[in-house]
mmCIF file of C-alpha atoms in Angstrom:
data_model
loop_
_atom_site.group_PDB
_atom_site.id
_atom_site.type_symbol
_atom_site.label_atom_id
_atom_site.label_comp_id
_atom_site.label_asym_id
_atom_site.label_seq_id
_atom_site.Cartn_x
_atom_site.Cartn_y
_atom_site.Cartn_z
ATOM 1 C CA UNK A 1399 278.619 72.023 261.024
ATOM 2 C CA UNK A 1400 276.729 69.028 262.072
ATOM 3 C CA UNK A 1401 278.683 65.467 261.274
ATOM 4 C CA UNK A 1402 277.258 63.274 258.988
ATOM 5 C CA UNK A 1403 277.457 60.415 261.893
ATOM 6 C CA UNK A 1404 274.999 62.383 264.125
ATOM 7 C CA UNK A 1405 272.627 62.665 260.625
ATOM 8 C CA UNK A 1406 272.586 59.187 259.997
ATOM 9 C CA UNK A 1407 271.734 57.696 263.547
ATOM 10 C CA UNK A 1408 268.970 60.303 263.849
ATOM 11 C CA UNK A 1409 267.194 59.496 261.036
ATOM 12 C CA UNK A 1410 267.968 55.864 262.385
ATOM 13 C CA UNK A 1411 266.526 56.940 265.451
ATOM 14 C CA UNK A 1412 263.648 59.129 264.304
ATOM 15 C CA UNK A 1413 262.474 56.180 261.674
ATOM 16 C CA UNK A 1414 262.794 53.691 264.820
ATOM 17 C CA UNK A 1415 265.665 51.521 262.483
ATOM 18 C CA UNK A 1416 268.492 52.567 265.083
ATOM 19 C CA UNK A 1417 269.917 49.565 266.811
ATOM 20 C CA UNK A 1418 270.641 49.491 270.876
ATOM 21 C CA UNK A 1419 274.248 50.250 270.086
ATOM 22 C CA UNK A 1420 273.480 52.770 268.234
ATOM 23 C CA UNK A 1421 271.236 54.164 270.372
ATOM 24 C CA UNK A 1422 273.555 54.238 273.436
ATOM 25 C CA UNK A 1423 275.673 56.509 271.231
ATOM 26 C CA UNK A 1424 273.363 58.505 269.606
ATOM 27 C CA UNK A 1425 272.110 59.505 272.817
ATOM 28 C CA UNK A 1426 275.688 60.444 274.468
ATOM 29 C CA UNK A 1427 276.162 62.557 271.478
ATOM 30 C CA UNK A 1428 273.359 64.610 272.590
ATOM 31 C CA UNK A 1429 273.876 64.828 276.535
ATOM 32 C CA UNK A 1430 277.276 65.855 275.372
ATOM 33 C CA UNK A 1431 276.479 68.517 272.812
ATOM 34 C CA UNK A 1432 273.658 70.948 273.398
ATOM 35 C CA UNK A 1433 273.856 72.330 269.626
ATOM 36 C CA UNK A 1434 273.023 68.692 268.691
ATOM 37 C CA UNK A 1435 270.393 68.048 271.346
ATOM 38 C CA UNK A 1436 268.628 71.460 269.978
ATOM 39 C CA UNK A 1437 268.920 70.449 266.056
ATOM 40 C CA UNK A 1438 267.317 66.935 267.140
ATOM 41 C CA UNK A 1439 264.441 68.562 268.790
ATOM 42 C CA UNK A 1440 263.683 70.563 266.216
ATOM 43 C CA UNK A 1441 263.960 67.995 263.558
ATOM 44 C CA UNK A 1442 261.386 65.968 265.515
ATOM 45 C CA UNK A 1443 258.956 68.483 265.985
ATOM 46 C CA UNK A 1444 259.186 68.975 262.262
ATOM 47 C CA UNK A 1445 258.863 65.208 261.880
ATOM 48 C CA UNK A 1446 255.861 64.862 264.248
ATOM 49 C CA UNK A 1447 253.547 67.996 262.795
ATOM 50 C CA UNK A 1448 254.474 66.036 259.029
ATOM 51 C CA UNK A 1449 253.393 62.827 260.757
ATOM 52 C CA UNK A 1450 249.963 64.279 261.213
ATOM 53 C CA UNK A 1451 249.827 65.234 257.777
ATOM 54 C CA UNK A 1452 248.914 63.426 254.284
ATOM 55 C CA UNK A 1453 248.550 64.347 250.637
ATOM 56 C CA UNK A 1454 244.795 64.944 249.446
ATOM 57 C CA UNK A 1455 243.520 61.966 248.458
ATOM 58 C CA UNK A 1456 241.079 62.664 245.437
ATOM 59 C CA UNK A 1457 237.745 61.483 245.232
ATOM 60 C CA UNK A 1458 237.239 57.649 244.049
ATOM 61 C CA UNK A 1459 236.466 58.209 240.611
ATOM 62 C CA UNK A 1460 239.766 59.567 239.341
ATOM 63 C CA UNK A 1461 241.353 56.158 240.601
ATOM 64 C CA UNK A 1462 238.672 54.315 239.171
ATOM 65 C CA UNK A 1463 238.949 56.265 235.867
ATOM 66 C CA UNK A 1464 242.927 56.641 235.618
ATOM 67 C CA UNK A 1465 243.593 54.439 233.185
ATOM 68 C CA UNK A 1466 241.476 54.874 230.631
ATOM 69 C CA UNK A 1467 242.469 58.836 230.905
ATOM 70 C CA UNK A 1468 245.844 57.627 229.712
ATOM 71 C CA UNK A 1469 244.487 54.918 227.104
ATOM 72 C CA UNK A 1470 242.037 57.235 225.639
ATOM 73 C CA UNK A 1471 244.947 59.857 225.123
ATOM 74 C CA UNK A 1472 247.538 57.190 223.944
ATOM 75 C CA UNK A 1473 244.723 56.174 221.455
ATOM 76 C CA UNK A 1474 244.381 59.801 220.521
ATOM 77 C CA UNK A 1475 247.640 60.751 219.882
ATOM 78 C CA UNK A 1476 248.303 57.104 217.359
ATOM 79 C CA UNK A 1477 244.828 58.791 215.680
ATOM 80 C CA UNK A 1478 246.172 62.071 215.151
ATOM 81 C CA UNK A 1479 249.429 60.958 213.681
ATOM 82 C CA UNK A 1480 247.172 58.712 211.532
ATOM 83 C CA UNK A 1481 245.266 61.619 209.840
ATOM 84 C CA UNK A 1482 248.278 63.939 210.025
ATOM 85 C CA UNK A 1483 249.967 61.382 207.321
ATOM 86 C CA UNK A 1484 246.859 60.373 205.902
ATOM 87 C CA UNK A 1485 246.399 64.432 205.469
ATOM 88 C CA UNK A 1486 249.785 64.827 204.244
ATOM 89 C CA UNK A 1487 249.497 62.164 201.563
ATOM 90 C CA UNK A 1488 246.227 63.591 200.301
ATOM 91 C CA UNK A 1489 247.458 67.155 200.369
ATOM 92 C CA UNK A 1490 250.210 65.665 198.878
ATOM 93 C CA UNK A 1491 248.646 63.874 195.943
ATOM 94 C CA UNK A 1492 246.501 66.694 194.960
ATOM 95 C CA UNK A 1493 249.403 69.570 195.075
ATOM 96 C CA UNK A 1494 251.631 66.937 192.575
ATOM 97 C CA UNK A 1495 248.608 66.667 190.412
ATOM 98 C CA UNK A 1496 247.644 70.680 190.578
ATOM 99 C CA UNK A 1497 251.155 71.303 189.417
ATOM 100 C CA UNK A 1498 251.688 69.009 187.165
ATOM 101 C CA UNK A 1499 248.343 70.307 185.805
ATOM 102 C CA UNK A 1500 249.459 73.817 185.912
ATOM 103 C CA UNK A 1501 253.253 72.829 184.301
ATOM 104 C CA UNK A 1502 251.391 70.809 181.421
ATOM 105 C CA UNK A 1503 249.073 73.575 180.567
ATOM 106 C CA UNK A 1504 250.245 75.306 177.098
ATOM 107 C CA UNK A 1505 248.144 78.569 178.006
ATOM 108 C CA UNK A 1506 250.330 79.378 180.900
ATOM 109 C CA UNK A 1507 253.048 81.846 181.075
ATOM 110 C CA UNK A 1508 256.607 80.387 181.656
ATOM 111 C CA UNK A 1509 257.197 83.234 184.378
ATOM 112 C CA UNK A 1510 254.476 81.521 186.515
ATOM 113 C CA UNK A 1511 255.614 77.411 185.918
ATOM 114 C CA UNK A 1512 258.930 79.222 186.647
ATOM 115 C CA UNK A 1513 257.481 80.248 189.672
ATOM 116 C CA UNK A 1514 255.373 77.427 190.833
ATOM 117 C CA UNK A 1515 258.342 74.981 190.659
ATOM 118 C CA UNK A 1516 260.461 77.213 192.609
ATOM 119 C CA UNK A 1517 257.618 77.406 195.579
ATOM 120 C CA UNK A 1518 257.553 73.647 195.351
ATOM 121 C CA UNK A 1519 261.125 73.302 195.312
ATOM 122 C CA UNK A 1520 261.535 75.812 198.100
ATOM 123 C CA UNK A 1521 258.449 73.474 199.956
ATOM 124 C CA UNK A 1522 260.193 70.534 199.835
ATOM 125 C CA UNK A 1523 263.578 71.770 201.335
ATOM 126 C CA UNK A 1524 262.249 73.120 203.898
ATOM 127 C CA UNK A 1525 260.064 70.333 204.586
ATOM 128 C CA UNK A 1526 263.547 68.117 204.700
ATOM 129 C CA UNK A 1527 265.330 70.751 206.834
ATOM 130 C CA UNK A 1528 262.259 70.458 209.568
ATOM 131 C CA UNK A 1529 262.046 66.888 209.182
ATOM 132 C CA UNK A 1530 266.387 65.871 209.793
ATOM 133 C CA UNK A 1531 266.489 68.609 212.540
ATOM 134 C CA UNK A 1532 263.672 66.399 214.457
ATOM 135 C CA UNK A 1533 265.605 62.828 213.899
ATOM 136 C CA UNK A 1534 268.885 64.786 214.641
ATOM 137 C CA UNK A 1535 267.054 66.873 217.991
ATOM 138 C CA UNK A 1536 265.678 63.271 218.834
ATOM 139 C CA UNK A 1537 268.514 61.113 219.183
ATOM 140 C CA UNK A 1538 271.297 63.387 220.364
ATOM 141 C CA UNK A 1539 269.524 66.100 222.827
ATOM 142 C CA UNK A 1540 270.319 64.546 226.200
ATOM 143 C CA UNK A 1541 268.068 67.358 227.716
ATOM 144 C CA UNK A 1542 265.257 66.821 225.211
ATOM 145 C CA UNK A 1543 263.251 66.437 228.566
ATOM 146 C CA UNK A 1544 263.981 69.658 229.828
ATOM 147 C CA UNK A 1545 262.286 72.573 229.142
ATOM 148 C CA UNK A 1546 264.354 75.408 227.971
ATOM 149 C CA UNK B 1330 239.725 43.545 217.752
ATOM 150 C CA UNK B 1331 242.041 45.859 219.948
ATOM 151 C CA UNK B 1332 242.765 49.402 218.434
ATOM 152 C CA UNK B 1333 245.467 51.556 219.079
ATOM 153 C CA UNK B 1334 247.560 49.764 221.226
ATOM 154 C CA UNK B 1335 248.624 46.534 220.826
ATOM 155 C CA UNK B 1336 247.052 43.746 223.240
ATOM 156 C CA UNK B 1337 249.587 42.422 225.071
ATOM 157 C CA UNK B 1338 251.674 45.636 225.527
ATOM 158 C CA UNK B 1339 248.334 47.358 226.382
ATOM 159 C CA UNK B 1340 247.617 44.339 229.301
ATOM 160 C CA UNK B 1341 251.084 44.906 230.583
ATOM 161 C CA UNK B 1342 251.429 48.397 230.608
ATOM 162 C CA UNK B 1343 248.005 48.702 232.352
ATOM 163 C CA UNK B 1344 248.953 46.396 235.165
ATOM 164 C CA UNK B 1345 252.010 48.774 235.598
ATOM 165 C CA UNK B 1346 249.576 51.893 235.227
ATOM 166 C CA UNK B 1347 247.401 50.530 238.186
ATOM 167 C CA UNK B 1348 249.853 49.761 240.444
ATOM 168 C CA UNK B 1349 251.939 52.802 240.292
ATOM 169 C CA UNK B 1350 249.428 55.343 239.519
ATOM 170 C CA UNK B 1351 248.364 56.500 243.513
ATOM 171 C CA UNK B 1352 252.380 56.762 244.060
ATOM 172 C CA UNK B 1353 252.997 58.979 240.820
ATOM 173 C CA UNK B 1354 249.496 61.343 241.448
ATOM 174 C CA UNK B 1355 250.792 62.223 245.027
ATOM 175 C CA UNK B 1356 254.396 62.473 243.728
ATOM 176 C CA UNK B 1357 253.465 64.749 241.548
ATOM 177 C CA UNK B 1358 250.804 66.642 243.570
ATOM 178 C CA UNK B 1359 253.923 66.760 245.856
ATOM 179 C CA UNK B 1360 255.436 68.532 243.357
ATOM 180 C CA UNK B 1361 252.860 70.653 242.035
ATOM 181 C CA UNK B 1362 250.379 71.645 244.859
ATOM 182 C CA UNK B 1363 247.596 70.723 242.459
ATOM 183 C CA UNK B 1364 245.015 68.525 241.531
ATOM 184 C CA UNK B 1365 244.067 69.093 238.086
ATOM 185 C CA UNK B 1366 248.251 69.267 237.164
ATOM 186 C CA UNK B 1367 249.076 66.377 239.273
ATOM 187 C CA UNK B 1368 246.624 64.317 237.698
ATOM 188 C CA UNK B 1369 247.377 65.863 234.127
ATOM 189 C CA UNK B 1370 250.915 65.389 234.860
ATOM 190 C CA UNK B 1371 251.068 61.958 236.180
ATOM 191 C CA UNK B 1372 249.061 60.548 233.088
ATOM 192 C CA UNK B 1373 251.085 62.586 230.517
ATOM 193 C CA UNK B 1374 254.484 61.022 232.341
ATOM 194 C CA UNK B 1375 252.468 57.484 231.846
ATOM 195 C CA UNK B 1376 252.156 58.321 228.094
ATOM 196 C CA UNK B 1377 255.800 59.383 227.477
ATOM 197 C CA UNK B 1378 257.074 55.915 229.326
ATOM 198 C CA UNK B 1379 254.843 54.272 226.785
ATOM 199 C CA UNK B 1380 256.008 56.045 223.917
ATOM 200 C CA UNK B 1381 259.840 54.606 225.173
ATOM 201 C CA UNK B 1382 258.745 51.809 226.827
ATOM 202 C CA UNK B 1383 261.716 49.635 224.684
ATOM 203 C CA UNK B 1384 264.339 51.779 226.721
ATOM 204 C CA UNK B 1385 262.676 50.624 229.996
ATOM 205 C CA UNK B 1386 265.027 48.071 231.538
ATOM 206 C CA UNK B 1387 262.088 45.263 232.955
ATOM 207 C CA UNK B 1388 265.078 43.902 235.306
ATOM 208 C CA UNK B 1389 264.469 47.611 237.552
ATOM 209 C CA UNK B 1390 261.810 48.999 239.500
ATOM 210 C CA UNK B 1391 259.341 50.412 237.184
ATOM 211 C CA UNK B 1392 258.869 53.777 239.046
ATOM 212 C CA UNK B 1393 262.221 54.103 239.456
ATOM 213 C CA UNK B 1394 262.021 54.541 235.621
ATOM 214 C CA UNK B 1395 259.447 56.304 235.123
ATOM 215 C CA UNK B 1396 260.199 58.904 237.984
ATOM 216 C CA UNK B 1397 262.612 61.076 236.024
ATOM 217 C CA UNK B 1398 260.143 61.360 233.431
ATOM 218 C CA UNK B 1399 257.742 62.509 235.801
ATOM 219 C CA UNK B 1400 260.376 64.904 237.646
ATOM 220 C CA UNK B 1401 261.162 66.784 234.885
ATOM 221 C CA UNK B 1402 258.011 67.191 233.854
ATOM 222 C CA UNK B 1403 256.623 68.574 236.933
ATOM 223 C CA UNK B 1404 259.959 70.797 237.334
ATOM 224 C CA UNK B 1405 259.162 71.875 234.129
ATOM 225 C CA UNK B 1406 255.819 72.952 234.849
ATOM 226 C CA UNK B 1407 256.819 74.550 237.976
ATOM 227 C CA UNK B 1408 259.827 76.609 236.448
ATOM 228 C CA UNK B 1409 256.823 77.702 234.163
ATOM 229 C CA UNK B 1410 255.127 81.098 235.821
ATOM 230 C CA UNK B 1411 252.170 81.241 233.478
ATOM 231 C CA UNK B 1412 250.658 78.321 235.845
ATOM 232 C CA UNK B 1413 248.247 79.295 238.264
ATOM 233 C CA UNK B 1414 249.261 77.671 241.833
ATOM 234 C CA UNK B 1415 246.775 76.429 243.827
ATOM 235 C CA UNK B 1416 248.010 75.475 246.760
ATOM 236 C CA UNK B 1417 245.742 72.755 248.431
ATOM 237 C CA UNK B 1418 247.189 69.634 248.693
ATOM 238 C CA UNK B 1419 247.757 68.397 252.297
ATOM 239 C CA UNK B 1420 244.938 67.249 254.365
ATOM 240 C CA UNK B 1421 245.374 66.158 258.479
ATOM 241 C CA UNK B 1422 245.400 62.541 258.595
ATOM 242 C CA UNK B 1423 242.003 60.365 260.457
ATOM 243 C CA UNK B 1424 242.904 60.617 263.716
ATOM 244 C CA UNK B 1425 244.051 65.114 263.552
ATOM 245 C CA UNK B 1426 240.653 65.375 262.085
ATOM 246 C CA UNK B 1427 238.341 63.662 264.743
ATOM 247 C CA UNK B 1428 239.180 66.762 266.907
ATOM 248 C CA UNK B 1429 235.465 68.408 267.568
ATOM 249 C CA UNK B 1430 236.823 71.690 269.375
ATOM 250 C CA UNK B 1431 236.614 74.402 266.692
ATOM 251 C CA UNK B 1432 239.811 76.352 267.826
ATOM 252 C CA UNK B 1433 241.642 73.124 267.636
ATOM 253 C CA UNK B 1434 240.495 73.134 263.916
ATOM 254 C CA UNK B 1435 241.141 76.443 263.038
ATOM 255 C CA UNK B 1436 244.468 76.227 264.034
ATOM 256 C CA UNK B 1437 245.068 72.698 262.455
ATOM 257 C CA UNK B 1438 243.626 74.256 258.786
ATOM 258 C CA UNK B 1439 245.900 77.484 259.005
ATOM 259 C CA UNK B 1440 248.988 75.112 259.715
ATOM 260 C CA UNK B 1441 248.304 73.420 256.825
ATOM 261 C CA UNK B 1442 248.469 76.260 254.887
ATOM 262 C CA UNK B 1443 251.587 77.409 256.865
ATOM 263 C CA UNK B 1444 252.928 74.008 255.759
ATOM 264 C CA UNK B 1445 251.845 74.176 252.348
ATOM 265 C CA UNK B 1446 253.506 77.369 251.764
ATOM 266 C CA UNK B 1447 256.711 76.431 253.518
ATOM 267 C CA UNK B 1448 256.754 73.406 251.228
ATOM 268 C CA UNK B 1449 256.265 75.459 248.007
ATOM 269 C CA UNK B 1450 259.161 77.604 249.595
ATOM 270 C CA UNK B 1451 262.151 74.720 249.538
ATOM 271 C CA UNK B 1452 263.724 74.058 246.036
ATOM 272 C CA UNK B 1453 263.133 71.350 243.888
ATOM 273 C CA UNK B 1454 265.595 68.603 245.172
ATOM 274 C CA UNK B 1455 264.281 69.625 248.933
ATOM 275 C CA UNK B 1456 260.462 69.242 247.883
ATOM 276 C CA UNK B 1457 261.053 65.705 246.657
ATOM 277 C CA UNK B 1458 262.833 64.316 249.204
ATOM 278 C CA UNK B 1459 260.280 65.248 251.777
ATOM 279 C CA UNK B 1460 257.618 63.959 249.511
ATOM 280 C CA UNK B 1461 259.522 60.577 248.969
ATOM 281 C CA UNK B 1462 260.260 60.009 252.443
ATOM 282 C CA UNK B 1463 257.519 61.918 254.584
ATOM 283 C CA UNK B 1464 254.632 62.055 252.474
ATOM 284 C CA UNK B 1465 255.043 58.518 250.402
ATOM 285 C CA UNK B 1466 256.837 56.850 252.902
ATOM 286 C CA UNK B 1467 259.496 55.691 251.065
ATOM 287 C CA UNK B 1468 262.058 53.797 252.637
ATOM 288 C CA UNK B 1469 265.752 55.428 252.608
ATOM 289 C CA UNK B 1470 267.271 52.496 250.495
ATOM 290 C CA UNK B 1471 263.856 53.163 247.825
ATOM 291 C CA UNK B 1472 264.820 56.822 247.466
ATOM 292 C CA UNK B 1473 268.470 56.256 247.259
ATOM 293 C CA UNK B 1474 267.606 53.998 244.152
ATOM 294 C CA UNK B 1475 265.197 56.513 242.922
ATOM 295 C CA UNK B 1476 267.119 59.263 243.252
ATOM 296 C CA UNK B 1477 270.307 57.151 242.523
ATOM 297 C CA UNK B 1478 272.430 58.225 245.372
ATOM 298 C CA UNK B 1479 273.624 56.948 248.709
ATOM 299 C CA UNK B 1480 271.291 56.275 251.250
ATOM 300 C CA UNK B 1481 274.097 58.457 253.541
ATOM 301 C CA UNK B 1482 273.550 61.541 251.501
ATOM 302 C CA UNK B 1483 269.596 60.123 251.522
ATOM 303 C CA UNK B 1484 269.785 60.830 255.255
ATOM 304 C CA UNK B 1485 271.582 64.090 254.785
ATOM 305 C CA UNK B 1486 269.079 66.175 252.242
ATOM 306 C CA UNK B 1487 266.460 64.658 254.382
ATOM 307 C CA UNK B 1488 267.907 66.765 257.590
ATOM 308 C CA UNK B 1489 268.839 69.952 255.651
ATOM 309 C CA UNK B 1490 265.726 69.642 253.658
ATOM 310 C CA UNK B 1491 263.445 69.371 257.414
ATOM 311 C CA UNK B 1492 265.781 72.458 258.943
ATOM 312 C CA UNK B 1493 265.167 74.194 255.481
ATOM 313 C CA UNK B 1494 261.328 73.306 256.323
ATOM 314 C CA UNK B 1495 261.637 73.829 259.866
ATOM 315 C CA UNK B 1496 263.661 77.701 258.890
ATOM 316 C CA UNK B 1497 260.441 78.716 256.835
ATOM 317 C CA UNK B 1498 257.531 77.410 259.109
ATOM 318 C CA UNK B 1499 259.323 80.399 261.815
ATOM 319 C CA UNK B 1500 259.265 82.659 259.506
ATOM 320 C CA UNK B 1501 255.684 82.615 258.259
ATOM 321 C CA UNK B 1502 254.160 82.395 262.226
#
């Protein structure tokens, strides 16, 4: 098991942050343990081939066109949940006046404004239900992040 | 006349936008292993800090903030199978490349790929911290506020992370 000590003054030493002190001892820990001198090596080898390495940088453009990526699809999504309620509203509107319509006219049977109420009815709980999980699901899920 | 977002917010926000955006791309192409999803991914985590941009404390570090936001979403998206990896997302720095002996480049392309699959090999909380510290350069005392967590155990996931590392490169030469 390798001590946390050793850890911390080799990534002192490795990062060049490792004070002469520190140093003197960091190095007697390794003349005086070979297990330690080997893990050392090896974690400096993987340090150096890393060194040498970078994440792809992408071409020019995507820097120079980042943020208006992200503005054009913040814009987007307010426009969206502009016609969704503008969409719900006029759907709305026109189902209220269709069966009001429908419940007003003398020529048709009760079975069917029976009916028709009880599909509205039946809409609008549901429509509720949906709508207080989503405030409920949005202010107490502490993992709403997560993906389950 | 603005539209959409508000002026001021917009102004703000954008500043913050261009100034973290390089660090959250390669933190997530870190993550990922791909363009198109790093850059996808980066943006969308841009969009959701907007959306809560009230519960951002301005006293902290902005990416500091927005980095959990951007974790899980790119832990999400690897924890998702249906995504196609790519696997192309280290390059040799200036001075590795300027080799002109055609061996030497051979062998420096198929230890990228050796690298890139040992990489894609550690778990999650191994990935990041070699991305934080070896890739971005953080310092230890950034990632321990990042990560919220002493730079001491900093310094220890960053050694078991490199023998985890160091563990896969043998096995795949």
């Amino acid at each position: 098991m390798i001590n946390e000590k050793f850890v911390v003054l080799m990534e002192k030493y490795l990062s060049n942050e490792i004070s002469n002190e520190e140093k003197k001892e960091f190095e007697e820990m390794l003349s005086s343990d070979s297990n330690l001198k080997a893990e050392f090596e090896e974690q400096k080898k993987i340090k150096e081939v890393l060194n040498k390495m970078k994440l792809k940088n992408p071409s020019r453009e995507v820097w120079d066109s980042y943020w208006m990526g992200i503005y054009n699809r913040i814009e987007r999504g307010i426009a969206w949940v502009v016609i969704s309620i503008g969409a719900l509203i006029f759907f709305g509107y026109a189902s209220y006046e269709i069966v009001n319509a429908f419940i007003k006219d003398t020529q048709a049977p009760p079975l069917a404004k029976i009916g028709i109420a009880m599909l509205v009815f039946g809409g609008l709980i549901l429509l509720f239900s949906i709508i207080r999980e989503k405030i409920f699901t949005s202010k107490r899920d502490k993992y709403k992040e997560i993906q389950r | 006349m603005e539209s959409g977002i508000q002026k001021s917010n917009k102004e703000y926000f954008e500043m913050l936008v261009k100034q973290n955006m390089k660090q959250a791309y390669f933190t997530a192409l870190g993550f990922v292993g791909s363009h198109d999803a790093a850059l996808d991914l980066s943006q969308e985590a841009f969009i959701r800090a907007y959306k809560n941009f009230s519960k951002f404390d301005k006293k902290r570090k902005f990416f500091t903030w927005y980095y959990k936001i951007l974790k899980n979403l790119c832990l999400n998206f690897i924890r998702d199978k249906t995504h196609k990896r790519e696997n192309h997302f280290l390059e040799f720095d200036n001075e590795t490349l300027r080799s002109d002996n055609l061996s030497e480049k051979i062998e420096n392309s198929e230890l990228i790929s050796i690298m890139e699959q040992a990489i894609e090999g550690l778990d999650g909380d191994e990935r990041e911290i070699i991305i934080l510290r070896e890739f971005e350069g953080h310092s230890y005392k950034e990632i321990s506020e990042i990560l919220n967590i002493p730079i001491g155990t900093v310094m220890s996931k960053l050694f078991y992370a490199r023998k985890k590392l160091g563990e896969k490169l043998r096995s795949k030469v």
